[in-house]
XYZ file of C-alpha atoms in Angstrom:
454
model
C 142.186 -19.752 168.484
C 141.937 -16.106 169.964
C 141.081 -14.433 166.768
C 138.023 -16.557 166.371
C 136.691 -15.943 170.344
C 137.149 -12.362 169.887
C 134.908 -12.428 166.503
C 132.492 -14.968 168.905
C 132.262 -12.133 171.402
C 131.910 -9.748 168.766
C 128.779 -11.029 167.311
C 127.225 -11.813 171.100
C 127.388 -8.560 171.200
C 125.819 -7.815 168.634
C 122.810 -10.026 169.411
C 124.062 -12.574 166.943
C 122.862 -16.517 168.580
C 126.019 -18.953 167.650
C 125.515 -22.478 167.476
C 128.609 -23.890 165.038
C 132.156 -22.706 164.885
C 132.776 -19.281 165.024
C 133.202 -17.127 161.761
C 136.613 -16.705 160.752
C 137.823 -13.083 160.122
C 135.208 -10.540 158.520
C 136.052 -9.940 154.948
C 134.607 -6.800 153.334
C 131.186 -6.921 151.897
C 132.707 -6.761 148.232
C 134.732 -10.086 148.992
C 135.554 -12.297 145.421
C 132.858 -15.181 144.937
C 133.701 -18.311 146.960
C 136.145 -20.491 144.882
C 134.348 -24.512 143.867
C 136.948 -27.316 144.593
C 135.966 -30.143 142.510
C 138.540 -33.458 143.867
C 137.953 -36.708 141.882
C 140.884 -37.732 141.310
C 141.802 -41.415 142.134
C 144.951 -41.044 144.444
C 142.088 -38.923 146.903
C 139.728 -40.890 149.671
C 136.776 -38.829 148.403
C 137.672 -39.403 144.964
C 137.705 -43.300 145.880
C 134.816 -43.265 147.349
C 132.907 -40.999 144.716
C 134.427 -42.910 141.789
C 131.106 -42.907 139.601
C 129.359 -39.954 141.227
C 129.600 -36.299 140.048
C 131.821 -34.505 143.058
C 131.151 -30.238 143.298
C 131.109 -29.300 147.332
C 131.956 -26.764 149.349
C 135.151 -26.690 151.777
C 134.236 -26.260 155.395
C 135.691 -22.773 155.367
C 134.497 -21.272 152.391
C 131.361 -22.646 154.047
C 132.199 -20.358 157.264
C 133.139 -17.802 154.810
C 129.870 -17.336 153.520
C 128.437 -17.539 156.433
C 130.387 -14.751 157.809
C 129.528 -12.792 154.619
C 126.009 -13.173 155.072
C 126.133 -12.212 159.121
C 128.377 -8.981 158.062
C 125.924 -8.090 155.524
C 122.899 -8.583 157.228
C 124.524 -6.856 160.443
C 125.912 -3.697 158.152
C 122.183 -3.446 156.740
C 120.678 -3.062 160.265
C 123.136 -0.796 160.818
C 122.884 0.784 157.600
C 118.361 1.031 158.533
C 119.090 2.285 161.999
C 120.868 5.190 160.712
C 118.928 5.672 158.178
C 115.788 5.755 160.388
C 117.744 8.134 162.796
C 118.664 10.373 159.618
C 115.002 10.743 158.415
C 113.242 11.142 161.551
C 115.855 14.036 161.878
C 115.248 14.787 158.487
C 111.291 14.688 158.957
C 111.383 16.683 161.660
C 113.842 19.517 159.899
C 111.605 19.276 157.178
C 108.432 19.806 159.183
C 109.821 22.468 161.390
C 111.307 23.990 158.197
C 107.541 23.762 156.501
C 106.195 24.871 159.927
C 108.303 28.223 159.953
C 108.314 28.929 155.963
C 104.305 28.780 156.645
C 104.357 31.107 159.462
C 106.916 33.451 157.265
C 104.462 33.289 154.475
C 101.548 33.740 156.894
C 103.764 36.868 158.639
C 104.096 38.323 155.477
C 100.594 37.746 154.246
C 99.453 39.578 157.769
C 102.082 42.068 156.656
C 100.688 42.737 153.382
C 97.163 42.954 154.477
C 97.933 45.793 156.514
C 99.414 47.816 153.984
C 97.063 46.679 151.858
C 94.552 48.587 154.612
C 96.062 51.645 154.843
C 96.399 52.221 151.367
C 92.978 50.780 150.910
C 91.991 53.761 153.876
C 94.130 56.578 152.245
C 92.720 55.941 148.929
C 89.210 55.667 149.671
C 90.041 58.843 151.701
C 91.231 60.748 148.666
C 88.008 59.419 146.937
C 85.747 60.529 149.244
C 86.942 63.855 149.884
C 87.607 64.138 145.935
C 84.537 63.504 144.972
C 83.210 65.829 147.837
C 85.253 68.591 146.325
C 84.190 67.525 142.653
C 80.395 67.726 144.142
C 81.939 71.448 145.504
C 83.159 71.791 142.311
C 79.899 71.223 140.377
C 78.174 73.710 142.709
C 80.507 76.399 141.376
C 80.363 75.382 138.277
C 76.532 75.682 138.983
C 76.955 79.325 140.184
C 79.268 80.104 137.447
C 75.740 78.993 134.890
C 73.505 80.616 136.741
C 75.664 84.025 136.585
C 76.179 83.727 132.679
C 72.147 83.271 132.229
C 71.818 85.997 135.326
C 73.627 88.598 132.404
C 71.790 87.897 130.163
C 68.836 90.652 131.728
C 71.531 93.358 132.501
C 72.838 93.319 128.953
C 69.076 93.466 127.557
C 68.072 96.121 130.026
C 71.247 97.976 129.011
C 70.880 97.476 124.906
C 67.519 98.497 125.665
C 67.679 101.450 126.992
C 70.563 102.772 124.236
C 67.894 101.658 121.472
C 64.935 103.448 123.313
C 67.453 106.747 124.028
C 67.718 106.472 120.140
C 64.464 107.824 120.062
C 64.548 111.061 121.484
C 64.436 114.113 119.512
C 66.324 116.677 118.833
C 67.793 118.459 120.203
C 67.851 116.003 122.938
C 69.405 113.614 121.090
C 72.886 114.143 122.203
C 75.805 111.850 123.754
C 75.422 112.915 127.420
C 76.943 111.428 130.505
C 73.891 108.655 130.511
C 74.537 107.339 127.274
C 78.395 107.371 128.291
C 77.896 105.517 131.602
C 75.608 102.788 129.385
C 78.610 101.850 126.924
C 80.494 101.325 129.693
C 77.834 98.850 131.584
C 77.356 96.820 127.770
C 81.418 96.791 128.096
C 81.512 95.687 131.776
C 79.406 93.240 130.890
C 80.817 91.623 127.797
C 84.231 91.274 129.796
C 82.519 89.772 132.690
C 80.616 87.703 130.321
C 83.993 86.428 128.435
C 85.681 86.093 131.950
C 82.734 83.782 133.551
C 82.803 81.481 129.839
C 86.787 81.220 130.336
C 85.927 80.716 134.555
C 83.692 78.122 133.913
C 85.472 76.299 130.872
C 88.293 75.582 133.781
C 85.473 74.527 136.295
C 84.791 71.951 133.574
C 87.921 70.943 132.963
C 89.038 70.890 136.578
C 85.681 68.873 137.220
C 86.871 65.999 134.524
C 90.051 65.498 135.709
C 89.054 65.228 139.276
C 86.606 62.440 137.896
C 89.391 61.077 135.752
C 91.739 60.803 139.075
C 88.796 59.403 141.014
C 88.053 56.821 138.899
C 91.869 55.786 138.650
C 91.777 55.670 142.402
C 88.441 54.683 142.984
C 90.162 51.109 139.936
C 93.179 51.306 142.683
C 91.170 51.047 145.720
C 88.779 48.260 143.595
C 92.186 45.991 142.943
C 93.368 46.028 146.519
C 89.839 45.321 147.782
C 89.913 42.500 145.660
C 93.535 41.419 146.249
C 93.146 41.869 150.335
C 90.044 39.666 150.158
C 92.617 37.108 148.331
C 95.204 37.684 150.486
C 92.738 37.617 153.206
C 91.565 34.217 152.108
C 95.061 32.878 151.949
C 96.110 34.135 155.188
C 93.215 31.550 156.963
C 94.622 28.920 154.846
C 96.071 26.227 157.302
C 97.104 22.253 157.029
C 93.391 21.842 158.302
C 92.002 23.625 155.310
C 89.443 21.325 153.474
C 90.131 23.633 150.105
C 93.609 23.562 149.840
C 95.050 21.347 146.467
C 98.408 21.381 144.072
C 99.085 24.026 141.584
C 102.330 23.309 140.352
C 102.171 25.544 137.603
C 101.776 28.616 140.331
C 105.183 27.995 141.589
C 107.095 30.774 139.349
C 107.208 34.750 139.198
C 105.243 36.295 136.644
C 107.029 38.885 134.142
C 104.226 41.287 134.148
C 104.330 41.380 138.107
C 105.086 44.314 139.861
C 107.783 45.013 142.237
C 107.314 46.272 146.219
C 108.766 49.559 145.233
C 106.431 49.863 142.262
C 103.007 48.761 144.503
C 103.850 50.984 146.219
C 105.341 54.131 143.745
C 101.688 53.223 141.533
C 99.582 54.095 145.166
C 101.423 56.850 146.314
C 101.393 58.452 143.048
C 97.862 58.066 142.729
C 97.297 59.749 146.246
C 100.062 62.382 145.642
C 97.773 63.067 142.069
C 94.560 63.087 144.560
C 95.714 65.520 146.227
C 97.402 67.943 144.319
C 93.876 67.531 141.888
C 91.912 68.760 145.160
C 93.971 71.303 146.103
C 93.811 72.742 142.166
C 90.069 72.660 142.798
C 90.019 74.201 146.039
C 92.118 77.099 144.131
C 89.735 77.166 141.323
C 86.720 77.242 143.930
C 88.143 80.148 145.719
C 88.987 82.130 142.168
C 85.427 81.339 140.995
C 84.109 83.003 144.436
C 86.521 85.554 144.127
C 85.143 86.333 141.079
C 81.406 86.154 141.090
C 81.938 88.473 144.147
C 84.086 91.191 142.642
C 81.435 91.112 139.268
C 78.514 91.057 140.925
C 80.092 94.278 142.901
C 81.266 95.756 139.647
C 77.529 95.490 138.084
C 76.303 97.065 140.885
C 78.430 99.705 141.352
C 77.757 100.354 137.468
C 74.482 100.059 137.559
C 73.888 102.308 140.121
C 76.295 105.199 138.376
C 73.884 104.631 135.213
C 71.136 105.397 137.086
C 72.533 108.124 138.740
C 73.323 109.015 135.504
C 69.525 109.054 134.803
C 68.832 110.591 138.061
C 70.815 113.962 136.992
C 70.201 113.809 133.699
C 66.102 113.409 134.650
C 66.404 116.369 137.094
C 68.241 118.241 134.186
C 65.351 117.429 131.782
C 62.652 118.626 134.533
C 64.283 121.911 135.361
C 64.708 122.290 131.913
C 61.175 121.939 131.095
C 59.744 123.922 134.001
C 61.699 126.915 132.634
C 60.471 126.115 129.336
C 57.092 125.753 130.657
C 57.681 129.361 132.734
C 58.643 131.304 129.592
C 56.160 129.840 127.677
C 53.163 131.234 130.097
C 55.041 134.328 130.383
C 54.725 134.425 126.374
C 51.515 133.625 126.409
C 50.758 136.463 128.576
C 52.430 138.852 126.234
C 50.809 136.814 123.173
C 48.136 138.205 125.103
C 48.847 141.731 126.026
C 50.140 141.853 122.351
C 47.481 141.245 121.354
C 45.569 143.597 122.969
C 48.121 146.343 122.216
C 47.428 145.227 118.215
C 43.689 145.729 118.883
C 44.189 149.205 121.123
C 46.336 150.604 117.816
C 43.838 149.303 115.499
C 41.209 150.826 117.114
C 43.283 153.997 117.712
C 43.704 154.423 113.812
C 40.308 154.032 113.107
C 39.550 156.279 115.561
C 41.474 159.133 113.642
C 39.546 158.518 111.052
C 36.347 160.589 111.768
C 38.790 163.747 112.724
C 40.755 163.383 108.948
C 37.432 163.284 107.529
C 35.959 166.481 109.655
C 39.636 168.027 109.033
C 39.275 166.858 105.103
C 35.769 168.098 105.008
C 36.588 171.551 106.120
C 39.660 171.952 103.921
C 37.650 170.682 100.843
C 34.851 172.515 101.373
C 36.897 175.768 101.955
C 38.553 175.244 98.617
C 34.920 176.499 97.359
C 35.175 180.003 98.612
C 34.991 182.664 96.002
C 37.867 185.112 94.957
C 39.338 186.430 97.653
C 37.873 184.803 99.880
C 40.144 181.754 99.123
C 42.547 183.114 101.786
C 45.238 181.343 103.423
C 43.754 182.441 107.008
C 44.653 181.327 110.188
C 42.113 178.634 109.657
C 43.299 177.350 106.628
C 46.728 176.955 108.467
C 45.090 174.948 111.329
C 43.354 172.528 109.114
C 46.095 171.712 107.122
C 48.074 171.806 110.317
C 45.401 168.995 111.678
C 45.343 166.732 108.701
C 49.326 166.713 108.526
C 49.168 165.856 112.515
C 46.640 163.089 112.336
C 48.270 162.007 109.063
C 51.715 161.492 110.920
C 49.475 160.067 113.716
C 48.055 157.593 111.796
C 51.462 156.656 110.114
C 53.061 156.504 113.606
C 50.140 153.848 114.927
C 50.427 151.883 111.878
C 54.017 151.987 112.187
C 53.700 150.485 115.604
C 50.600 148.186 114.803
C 53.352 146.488 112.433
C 55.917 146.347 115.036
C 53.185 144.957 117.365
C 51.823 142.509 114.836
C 55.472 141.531 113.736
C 56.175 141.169 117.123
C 53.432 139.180 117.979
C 53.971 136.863 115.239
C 58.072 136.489 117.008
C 56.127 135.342 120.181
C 54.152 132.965 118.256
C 56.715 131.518 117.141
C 58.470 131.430 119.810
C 55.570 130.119 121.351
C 55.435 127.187 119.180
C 58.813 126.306 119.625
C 58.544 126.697 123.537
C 55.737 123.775 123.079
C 57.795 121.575 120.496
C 60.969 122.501 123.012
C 58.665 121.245 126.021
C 57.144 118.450 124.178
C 60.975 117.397 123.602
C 61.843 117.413 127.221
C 58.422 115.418 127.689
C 59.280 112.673 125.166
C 63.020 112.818 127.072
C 61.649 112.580 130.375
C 59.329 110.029 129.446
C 61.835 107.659 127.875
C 64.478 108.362 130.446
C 61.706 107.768 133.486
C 59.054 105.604 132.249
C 61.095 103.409 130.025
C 64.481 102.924 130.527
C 64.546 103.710 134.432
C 61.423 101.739 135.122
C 63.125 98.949 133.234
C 66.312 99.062 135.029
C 64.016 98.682 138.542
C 64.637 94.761 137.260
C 68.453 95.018 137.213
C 69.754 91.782 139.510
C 70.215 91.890 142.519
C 73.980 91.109 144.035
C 72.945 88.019 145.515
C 71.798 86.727 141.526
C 74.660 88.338 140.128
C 77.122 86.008 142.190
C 74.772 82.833 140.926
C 73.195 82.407 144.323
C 69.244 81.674 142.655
């Protein structure tokens, strides 16, 4: 009798209204079937009184027993809800809280990444900005370095020109003086500088493609994380709110061709590190190629102006040469003259002995007719003969000196002749020295188009 009031107060408790007899003792949920008593046998009051009728009831307390079986079960499912409400609201709200901080990690990150997805974004479009300022510095050296070759071109013209028009003096003015010396050297100066600015600009052109090459790889960098930080951008202001947010199962996995953090960001710095060390080879190559242009241009000039210094002396040497030609040739001239005048004098003075020989003659022949002894060897005689030999070794002596004056006249014309063809030598010298090759060099470049300025 207590077991059953404690069970009684047992399911009050539990909210459990009992109107029969209380249940006997709980048996577990996984209690054997409820055993069927079947009684019709004859010595039994039921079986007298059911003698006819089919007979398959319950006994009062297997009847209990299934009630009990049914309160326990129905009481341990309750139970068995209640917890398992308690356990997913816990579990709901773990979940959620879970979702809610996974989201803000992924968010976190995703603010993360944008920002180094900025500053590499800013340092690259950095290095492509002042790399393609360089390359645009670049190109105008490159520019200067054209200019320069095509600025030659006039120096070695005016040079080869004036050898080819020296090739037309005469002689003896045809020689290998200091001129013609200080010439070879310009054409040389001038093929080195001209071999040295093809080599110069060859790197320029080189230097100029692979800062393009490295630009464009950065500029394809830059381009990709534009791209991905307007993604990432994009998925950053995704929220539970968005209205464009949908499953993509087949997202959910790492692909194999992905890079890795330490690879993002190798592949960047590599490309800056490249950036850079590219601009700073052009900055070198910019400086060289000034370098350069400066010291030719100097060299030119400082060669151009010993050529013409060159011509300068060489000119004066041709003029004083000539004005002493010119001086000996009017004082030969003047003795053409006077020699002249001598030739005439002793001409003159030989036919002017001739009247005397003929009185002398005259005498001596006509005294050769005097009779007998009359032909006498008299004092006379004596000073005729003496007369004739005189004005016979007279005459011999003038004509004697007319040929000495005639053969000397004829050594002044000649060297008269070759005073002119001397002078007309030093003309033709000074003229092509002067009027061709110097006024031709008055177009040499100036420094400022030597270094490729204009």
């Amino acid at each position: 009798a207590v077991q059953p009031r404690e069970e009684e107060g047992a399911m009050a408790e539990a909210g459990v209204l009992l109107t029969e007899e209380p249940a006997p003792a709980a048996l577990p949920s996984t209690a054997s079937p409820m055993k069927m008593t079947v009684r019709s046998g004859p010595d039994t009051a039921g079986g007298l009184a059911a003698v006819g009728f089919r007979t398959a009831k319950y006994l009062p307390h297997e009847w209990h027993q299934n009630n009990n079986a049914l309160y326990l079960k129905a009481f341990s499912g309750c139970e068995q809800a209640e917890c398992n409400r308690a356990e997913a609201k816990e579990l709901t709200e773990l979940s959620s809280a879970a979702a809610q901080r996974a989201q803000e990690h992924a968010t976190a990150a995703l603010v993360q990444r944008l920002q180094d997805l900025h500053l590499w974004k800013v340092k690259l479009q950095t290095e492509i900005e002042e790399l393609d300022a360089e390359t645009n510095l670049l190109v105008g050296q490159k520019q200067r370095l054209e200019r320069a070759l095509d600025t030659l071109e006039l120096p070695y013209a005016i040079a080869t020109d004036n050898l080819r028009c020296r090739e037309r003096r005469q002689h003896p003015d045809l020689v290998s003086d200091e001129v013609e010396t200080e010439l070879l050297k310009e054409l040389e100066l001038i093929r080195n500088i001209q071999e040295l600015l093809k080599r110069t600009l060859m790197q320029a052109c080189n230097q100029i493609r692979i800062n393009r090459d490295q630009k464009e790889i950065c500029e394809m960098d830059w381009s990709d994380k534009v791209e991905t930080y307007s993604i990432d951008d994009k998925c950053e202001r995704y929220s539970n709110q968005s209205t464009n947010i949908q499953f993509h199962p087949g997202t959910v996995k790492f692909e194999e061709s992905a890079s890795t953090p330490e690879t993002w960001v190798k592949f960047s710095h590599d490309n800056v590190f490249r950036a850079e060390q590219e601009k700073l080879a052009s900055i070198n190559l910019r400086t060289v190629i000034d370098n350069i242009l400066h010291d030719t241009s100097e060299d030119l000039r400082r060669q151009c102006a010993a050529v013409n210094e060159a011509f300068a002396r060489r000119c004066e040497e041709l003029d004083d040469a000539k004005h002493k030609l010119e001086h000996y040739l009017k004082k030969t001239l003047k003795e053409i003259g006077d020699q002249e005048t001598t030739i005439a004098a002793l001409k003159q003075a030989i036919k002017d002995k001739e009247p005397p020989m003929k009185v002398a003659q005259t005498r001596l022949y006509d005294r050769s007719f005097r009779p007998n002894i009359e032909l006498c060897r008299d004092e006379v005689q004596y000073r005729l003969v003496s007369e004739v030999e005189e004005l016979t070794e007279s005459i011999a002596s003038l004509k004697k000196k007319l040929m000495e004056s005639e053969q000397s006249l004829r050594n002044l014309e000649d060297t008269r002749m070759n005073l002119e063809r001397e002078i007309a030598v030093k003309t033709n010298s000074i003229f092509i020295d002067k009027q061709k090759c110097m006024a031709h060099r008055a177009r040499y470049p100036t420094v400022f188009r030597l270094a490729g300025y204009q």
